[in-house]
Short mmCIF file of C-alpha atoms in Angstrom, two decimals:
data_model
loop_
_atom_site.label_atom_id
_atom_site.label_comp_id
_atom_site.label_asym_id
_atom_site.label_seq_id
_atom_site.Cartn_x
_atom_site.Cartn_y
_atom_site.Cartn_z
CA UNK G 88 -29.64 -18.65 -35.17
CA UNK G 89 -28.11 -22.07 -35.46
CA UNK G 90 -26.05 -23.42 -33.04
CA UNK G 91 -22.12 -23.08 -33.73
CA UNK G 92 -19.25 -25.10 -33.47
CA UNK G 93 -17.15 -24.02 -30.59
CA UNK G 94 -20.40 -23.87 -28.73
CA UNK G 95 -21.74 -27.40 -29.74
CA UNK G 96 -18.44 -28.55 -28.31
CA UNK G 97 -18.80 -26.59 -25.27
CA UNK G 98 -22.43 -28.42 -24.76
CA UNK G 99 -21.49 -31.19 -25.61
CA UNK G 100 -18.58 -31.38 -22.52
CA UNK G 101 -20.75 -30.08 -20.11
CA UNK G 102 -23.75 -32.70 -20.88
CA UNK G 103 -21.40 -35.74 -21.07
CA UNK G 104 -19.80 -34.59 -17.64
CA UNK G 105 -22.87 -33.95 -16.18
CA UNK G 106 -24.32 -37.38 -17.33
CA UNK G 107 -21.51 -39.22 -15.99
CA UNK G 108 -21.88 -37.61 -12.78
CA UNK G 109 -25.84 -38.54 -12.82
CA UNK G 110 -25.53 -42.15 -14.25
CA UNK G 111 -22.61 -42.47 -11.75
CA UNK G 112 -19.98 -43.27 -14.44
CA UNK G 113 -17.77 -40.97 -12.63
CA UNK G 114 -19.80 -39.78 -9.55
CA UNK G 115 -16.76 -38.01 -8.27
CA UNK G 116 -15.78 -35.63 -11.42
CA UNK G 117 -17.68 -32.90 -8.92
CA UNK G 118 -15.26 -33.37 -6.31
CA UNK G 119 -12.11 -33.45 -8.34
CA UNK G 120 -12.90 -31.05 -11.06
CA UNK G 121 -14.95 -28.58 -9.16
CA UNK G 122 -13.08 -25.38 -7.60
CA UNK G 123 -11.86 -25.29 -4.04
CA UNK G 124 -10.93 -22.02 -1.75
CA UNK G 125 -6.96 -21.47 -1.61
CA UNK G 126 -6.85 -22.68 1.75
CA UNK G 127 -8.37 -26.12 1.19
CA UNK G 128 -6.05 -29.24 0.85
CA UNK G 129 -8.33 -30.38 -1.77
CA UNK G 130 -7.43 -27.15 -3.75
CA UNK G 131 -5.65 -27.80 -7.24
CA UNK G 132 -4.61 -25.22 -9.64
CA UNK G 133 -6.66 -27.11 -12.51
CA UNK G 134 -9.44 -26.66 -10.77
CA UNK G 135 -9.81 -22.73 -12.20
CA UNK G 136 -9.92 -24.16 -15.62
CA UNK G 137 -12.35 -26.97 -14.97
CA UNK G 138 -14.63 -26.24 -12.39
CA UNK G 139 -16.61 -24.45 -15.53
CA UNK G 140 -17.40 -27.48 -16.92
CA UNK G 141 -19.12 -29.30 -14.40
CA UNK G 142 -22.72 -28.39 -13.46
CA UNK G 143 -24.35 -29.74 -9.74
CA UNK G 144 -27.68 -30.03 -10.61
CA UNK G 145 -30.65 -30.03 -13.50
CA UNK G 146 -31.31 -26.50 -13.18
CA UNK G 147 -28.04 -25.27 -13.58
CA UNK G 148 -26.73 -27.66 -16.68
CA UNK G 149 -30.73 -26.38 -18.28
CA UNK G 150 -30.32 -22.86 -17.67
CA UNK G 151 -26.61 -22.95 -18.68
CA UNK G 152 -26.55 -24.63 -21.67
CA UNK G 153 -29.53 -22.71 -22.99
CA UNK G 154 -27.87 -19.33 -22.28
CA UNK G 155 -24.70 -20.67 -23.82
CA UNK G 156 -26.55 -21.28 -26.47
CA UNK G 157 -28.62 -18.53 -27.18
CA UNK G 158 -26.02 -15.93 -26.36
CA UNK G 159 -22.82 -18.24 -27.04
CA UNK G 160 -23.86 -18.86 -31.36
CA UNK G 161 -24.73 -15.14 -31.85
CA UNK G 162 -21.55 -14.11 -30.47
CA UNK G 163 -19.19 -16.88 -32.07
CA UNK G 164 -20.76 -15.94 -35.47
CA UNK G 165 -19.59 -12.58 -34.76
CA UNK G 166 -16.42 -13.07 -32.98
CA UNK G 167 -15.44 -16.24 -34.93
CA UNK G 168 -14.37 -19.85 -32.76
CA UNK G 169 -10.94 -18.34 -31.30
CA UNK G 170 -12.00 -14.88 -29.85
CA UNK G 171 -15.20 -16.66 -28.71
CA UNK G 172 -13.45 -19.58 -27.36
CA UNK G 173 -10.95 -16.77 -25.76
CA UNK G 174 -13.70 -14.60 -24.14
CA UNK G 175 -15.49 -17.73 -22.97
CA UNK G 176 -12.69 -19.31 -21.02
CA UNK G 177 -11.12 -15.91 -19.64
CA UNK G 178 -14.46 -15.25 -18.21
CA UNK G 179 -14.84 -18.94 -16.72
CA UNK G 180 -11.25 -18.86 -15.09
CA UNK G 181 -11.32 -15.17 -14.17
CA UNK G 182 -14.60 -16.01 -12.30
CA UNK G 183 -13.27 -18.95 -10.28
CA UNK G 184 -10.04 -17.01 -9.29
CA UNK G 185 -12.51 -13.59 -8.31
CA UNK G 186 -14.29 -15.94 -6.26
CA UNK G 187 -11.39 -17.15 -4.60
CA UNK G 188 -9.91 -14.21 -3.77
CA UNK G 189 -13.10 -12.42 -2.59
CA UNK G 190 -13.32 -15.23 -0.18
CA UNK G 191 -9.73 -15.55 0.73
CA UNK G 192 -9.00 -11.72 1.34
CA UNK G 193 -11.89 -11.03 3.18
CA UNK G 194 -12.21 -14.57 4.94
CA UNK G 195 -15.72 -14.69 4.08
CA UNK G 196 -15.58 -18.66 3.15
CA UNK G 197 -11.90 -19.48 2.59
CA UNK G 198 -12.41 -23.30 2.17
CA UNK G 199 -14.99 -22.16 -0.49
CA UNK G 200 -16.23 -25.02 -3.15
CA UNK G 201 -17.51 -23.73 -6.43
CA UNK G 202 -18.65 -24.95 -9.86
CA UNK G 203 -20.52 -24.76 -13.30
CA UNK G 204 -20.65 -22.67 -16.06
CA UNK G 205 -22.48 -19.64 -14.48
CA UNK G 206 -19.52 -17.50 -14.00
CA UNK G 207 -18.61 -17.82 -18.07
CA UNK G 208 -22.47 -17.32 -18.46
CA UNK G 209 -22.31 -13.78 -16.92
CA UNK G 210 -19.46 -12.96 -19.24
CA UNK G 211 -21.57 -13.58 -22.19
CA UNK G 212 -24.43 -11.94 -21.15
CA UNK G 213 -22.04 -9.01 -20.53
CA UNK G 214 -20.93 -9.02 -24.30
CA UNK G 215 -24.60 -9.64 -25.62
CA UNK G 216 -25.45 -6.47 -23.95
CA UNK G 217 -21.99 -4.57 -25.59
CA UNK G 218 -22.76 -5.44 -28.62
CA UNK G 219 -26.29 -5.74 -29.28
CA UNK G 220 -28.32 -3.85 -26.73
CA UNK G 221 -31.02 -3.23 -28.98
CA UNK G 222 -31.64 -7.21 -29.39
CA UNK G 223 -34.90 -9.06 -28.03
CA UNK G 224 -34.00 -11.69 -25.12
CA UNK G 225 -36.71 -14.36 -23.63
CA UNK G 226 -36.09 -15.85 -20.09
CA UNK G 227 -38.04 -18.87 -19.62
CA UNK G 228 -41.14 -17.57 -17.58
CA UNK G 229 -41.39 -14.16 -19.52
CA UNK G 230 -43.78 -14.30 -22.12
CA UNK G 231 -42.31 -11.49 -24.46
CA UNK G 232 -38.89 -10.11 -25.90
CA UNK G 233 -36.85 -7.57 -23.52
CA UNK G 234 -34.42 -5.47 -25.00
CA UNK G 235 -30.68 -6.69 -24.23
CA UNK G 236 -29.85 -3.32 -22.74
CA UNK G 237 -32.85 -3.73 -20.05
CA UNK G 238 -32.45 -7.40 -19.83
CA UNK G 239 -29.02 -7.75 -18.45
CA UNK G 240 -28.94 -5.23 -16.24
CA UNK G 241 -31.92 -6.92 -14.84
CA UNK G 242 -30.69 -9.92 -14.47
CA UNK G 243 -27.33 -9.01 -12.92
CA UNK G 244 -29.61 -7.22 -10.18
CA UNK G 245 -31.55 -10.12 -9.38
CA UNK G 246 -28.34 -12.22 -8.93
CA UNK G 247 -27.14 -9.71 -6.60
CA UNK G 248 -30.31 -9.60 -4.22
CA UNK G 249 -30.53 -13.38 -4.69
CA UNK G 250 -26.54 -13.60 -3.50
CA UNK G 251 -25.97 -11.17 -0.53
CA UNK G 252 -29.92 -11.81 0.24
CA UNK G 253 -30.32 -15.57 -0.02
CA UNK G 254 -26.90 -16.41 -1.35
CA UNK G 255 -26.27 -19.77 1.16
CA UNK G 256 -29.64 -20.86 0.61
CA UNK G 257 -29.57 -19.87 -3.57
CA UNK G 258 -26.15 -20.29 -4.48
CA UNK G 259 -23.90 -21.57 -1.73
CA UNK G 260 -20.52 -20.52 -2.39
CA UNK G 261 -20.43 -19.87 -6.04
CA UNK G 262 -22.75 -15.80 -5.35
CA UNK G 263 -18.88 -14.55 -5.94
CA UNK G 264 -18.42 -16.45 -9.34
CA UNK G 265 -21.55 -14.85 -10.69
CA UNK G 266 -20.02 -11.76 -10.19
CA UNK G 267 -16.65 -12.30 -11.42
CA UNK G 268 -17.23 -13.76 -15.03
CA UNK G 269 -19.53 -10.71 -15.23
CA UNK G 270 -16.72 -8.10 -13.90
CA UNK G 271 -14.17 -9.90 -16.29
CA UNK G 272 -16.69 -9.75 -19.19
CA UNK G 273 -17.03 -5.41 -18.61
CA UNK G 274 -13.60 -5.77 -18.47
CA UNK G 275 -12.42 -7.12 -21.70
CA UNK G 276 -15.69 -5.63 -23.64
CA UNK G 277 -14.45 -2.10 -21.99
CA UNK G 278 -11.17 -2.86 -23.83
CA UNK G 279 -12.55 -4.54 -26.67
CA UNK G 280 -14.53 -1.40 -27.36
CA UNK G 281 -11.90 1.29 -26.79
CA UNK G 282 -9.47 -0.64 -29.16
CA UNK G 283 -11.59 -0.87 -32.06
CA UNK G 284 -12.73 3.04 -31.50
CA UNK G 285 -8.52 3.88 -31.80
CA UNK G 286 -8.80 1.44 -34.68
#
């Protein structure tokens, strides 16, 4: 499928930001835009919104931007820009704040520092798997199609060993954002689905 507006954008922002950072342009856009636990002077409320947008690494902007695109244009074509651009952002902020709290409430890592896309990411792997679970996905070292329904699942699980397993050494502090964009996502899919049953 071709790629779609909302999601061009959203590609666009995160390669230009993650250029600048790379080029040093703006070497510090990590620092400022990137999430930090409550506790942390450095925290700043803005920080929910934008720590989505800024990726640490080439891995992470590669994977990110491929599953945003892959999974992002099949769902905006659905969904149109607004409820895509809706789902996308609820799932980036609700992941950031999850995070947070997680770490806060249970002082796990209260001066947390989290970033990129990866919580949104979950959320729209969540909705792939809602509303097409029939559908063939490729990951990049899997030579053949698995079906959405087997796929995600999958993938969540991984995450999950890879996080409470080797989450300092795999994902630092961000294991918890993983697993709030995708807890947001069930969320509003759940709701999604039951209002368009009364419907």
């Amino acid at each position: 499928m071709p790629i779609t507006e909302t999601v061009k954008h959203l590609i666009i922002i995160n390669v230009l930001i993650f250029l600048c950072m790379l080029l040093s342009i703006y070497p510090q856009a990590l620092e400022v835009f990137g999430l930090y636990g409550f506790q942390d002077p450095n925290f700043r409320w803005f920080q929910l919104f934008t720590n989505m947008f800024v990726n640490g690494n080439i891995l992470q902007i590669l994977f990110n931007m491929y599953a945003l695109y892959s999974l992002g244009s099949t769902l905006e074509h659905f969904w149109g820009q607004h409820k895509f651009m809706f789902f996308y952002i609820s799932c980036g902020i609700g992941a950031g704040l999850i995070s947070n709290v997680i770490n806060q409430v249970f002082q796990i890592n209260p001066i947390s520092f989290v970033y990129g896309s990866t919580g949104a990411i979950f959320g729209l792997l969540i909705a792939f798997g809602f509303m097409f679970p029939e559908a063939g996905l490729m990951f990049f070292f899997i030579p053949y199609p698995i079906k959405a329904k087997y796929f995600i699942p999958g993938i969540i699980a991984l995450d999950l060993v890879f996080s409470f397993g080797l989450g300092p050494i795999i994902h630092g502090d961000g294991r918890f954002e993983h697993i709030g964009g995708a807890l947001v996502g069930f969320i509003m899919m759940s709701f999604w689905k039951k209002n368009q049953y009364k419907n």
